[in-house]
C-alpha positions in Angstrom: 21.1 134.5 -6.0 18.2 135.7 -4.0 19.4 136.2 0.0 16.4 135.9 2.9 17.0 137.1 6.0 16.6 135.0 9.3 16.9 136.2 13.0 17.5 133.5 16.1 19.0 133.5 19.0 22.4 131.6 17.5 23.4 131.3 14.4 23.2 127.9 14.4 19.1 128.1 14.7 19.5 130.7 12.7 20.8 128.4 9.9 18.3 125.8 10.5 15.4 128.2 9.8 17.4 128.9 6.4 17.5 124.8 5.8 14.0 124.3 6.7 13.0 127.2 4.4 14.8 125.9 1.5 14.4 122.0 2.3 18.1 121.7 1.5 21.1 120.6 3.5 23.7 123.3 4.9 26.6 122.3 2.2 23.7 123.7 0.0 23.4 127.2 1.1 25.6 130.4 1.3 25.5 132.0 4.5 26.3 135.3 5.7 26.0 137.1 9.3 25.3 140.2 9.6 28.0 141.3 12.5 26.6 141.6 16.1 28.0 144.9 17.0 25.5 146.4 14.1 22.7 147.9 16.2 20.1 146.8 14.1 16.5 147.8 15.5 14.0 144.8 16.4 16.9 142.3 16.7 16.9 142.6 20.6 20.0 140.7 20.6 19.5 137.7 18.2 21.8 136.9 15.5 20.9 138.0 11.5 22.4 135.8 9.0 21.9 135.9 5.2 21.1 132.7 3.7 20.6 132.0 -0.4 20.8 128.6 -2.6 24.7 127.7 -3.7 23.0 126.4 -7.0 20.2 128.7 -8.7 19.2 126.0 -10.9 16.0 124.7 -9.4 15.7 121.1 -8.1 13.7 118.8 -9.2 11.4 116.6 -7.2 11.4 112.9 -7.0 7.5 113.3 -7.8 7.6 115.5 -10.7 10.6 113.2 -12.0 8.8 109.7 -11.3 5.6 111.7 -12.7 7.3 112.4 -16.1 8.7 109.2 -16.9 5.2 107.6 -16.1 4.0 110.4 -18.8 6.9 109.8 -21.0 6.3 106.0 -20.8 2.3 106.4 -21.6 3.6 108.5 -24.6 5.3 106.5 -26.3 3.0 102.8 -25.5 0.6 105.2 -27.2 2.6 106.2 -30.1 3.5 102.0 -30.3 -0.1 101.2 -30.8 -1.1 103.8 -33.4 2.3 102.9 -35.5 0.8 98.9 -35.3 -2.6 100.0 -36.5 -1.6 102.4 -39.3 -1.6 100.1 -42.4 2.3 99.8 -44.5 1.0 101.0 -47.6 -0.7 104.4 -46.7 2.1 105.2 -45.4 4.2 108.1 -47.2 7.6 108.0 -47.6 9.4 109.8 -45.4 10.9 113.1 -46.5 14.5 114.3 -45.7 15.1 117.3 -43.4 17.6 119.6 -44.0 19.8 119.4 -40.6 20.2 122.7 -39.3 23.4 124.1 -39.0 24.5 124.9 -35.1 24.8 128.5 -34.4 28.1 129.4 -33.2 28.2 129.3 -29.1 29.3 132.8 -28.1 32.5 133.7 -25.9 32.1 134.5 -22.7 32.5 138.2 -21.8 36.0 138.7 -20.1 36.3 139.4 -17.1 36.7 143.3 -15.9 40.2 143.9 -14.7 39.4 145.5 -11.3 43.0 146.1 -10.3 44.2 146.4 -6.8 41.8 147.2 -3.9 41.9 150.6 -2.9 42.0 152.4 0.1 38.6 152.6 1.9 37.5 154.4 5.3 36.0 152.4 7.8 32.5 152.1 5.8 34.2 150.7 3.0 36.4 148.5 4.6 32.4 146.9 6.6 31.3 146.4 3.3 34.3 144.8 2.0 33.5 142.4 5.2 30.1 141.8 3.8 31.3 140.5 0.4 34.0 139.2 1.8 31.3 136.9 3.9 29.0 136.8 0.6 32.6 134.6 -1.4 32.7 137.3 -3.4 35.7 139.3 -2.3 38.6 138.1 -4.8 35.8 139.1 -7.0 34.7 142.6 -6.6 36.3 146.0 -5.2 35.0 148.7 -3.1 35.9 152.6 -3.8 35.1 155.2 -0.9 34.4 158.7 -1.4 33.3 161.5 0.6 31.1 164.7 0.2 30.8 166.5 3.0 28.2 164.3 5.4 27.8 161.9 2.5 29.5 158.8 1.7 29.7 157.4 -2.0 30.3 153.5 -2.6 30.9 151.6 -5.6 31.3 148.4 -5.9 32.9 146.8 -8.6 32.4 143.2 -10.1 30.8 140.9 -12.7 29.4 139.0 -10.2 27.8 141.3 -7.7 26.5 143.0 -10.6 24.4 140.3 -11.9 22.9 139.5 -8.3 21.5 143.0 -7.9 20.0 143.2 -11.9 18.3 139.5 -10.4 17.4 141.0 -7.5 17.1 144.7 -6.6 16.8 143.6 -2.7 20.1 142.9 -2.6 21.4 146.4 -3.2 19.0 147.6 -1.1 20.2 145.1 2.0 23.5 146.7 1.1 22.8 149.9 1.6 20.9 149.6 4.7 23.2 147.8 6.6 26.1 150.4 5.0 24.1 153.3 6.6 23.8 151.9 10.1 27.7 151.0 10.3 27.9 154.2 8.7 26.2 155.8 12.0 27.8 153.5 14.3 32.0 153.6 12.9 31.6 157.8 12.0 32.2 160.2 14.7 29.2 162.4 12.8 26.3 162.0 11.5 27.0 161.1 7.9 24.9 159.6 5.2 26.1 156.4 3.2 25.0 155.8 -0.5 26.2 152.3 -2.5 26.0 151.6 -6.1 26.9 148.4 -8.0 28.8 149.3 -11.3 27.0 148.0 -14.6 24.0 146.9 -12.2 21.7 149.5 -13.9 20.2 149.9 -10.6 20.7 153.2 -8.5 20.7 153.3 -4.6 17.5 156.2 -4.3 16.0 153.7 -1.1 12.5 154.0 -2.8 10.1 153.4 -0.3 10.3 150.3 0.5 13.4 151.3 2.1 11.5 154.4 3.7 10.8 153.8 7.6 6.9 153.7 8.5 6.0 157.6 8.3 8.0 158.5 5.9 5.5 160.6 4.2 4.6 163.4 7.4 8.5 163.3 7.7 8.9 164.5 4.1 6.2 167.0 4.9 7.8 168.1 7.8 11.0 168.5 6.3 9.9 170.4 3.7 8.1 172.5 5.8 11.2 173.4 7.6 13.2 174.2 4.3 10.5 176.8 3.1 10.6 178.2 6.9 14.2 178.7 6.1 14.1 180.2 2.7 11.7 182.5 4.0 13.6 184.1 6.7 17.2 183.2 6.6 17.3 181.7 9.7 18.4 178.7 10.6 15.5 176.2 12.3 15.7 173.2 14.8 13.4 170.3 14.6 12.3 168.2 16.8 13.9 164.9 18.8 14.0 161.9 15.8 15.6 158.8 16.0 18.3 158.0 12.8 15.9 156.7 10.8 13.6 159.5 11.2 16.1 162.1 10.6 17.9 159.8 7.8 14.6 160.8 5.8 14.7 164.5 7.0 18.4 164.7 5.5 17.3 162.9 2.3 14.4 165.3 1.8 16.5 168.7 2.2 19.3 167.3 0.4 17.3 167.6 -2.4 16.0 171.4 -1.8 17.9 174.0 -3.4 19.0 176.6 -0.9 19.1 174.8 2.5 21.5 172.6 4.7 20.8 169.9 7.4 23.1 168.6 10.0 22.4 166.4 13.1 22.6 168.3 16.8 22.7 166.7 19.9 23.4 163.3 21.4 21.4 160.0 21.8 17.6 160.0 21.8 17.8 164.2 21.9 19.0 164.3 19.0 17.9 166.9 16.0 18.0 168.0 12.8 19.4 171.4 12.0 17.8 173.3 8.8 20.2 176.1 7.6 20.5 178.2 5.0 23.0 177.0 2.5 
């Protein structure tokens, strides 16, 4: 199921903008919102809801319908007058197909036994919430781990699987909205990673998860590691709101040799490059 996102300032207009988009009526949608004490950027206070088609298979219009039968109906008035003129005796008798034998119909996979939920910190237990909202929490489970600033989840579940190999944008909604009530529910500054098992998609945010600027920022960061490397010492970078220093941490993860943390409070807050 593809989800689209659509802001308003209730959920009720929300929802309508979904209906108008998909020209379908509510009982035909699956809805999701996004809860309101996220502090999503650009929302200014409206509500987010998640809205996909209940049914994947496409509908059909009454045109296309009315336009094949009309096609279908020329076909075969067509096929009527070409049988009339063909003349009885050149025609040849008609030779016997062999019929086909069926192939077998597979079995259906079964399903994964997922086992009991687990225990999950408060990230966990938000994106629980999320599938929860998605119909699909008898049907998946969540797993929590944690390394250091960095939070691991895996979801497990057939179904939640398949939506992210159909659409990568799903995982990456996720993700996104894991990281911010990651910031919001942790005391610390802590980084939140989610993966679907048996998705065959990873959660590396590409860039079109990056925020605008993304490249100077992996510049800068970098920058600051080899400051570090060179002298030992640790360095303090300038004020950067969580996105921008979300970046910064995933850039110096990746260095070999250095550290970042988060200092400060509020809008003063900075990113910390030590030596590891």
């Amino acid at each position: 199921m593809e989800w689209k996102e659509f802001a308003a300032d209730s959920r009720e207009s929300a929802v309508a903008q979904a209906i108008q988009h998909y020209g379908v009526s509510e009982g035909e949608l699956r809805v999701s919102q996004v809860p309101e004490d996220l502090d999503i950027s650009g929302l200014g206070g409206r509500v987010l809801v998640l809205a996909g088609l209940a049914n994947q298979q496409p509908r059909q219009s009454r045109d296309e319908d009315h336009g094949g039968r009309e096609g279908r109906d020329r076909g075969r008035d067509r096929d009527r007058g070409e049988r009339r003129d063909r003349s009885r005796s050149d025609r040849k008798p008609r030779e016997e197909r062999p019929v086909a034998a069926k192939a077998p119909v597979p079995e259906p996979e079964p399903e994964e036994d997922l086992g009991p939920q687990q225990e999950v910190g408060a990230v966990g237990d938000f994106v629980r919430g999320i599938l929860e909202k998605m119909s699909l929490g008898p049907q998946s489970r969540v797993e929590e781990t944690r390394d250091g600033e960095e939070i691991k989840i895996l979801i497990r579940g057939a179904s939640i699987a398949q939506m992210v190999k159909n659409d990568q944008r799903t995982l990456l909604a996720l993700s996104h909205l894991a990281h911010r009530a990651g910031q919001k529910l942790e005391e610390e500054e802590v980084r939140v990673r989610v993966s679907v098992a048996h998705s065959g998609v990873s959660d590396d945010r590409g860039q079109e998860a990056m925020p605008e600027g993304s490249e100077e920022l992996e510049k800068e960061a970098r920058a600051a590691a080899a400051d570090v490397q060179e002298s030992g010492e640790a360095l303090t970078m300038r004020p950067m709101n969580s996105k921008e220093r979300w970046v910064i941490h995933n850039v110096i993860r990746e260095i070999a040799g250095v550290t970042s943390r988060s200092d400060g409070e509020g809008r003063t807050k900075r990113v910390k490059v030590e030596p590891e």
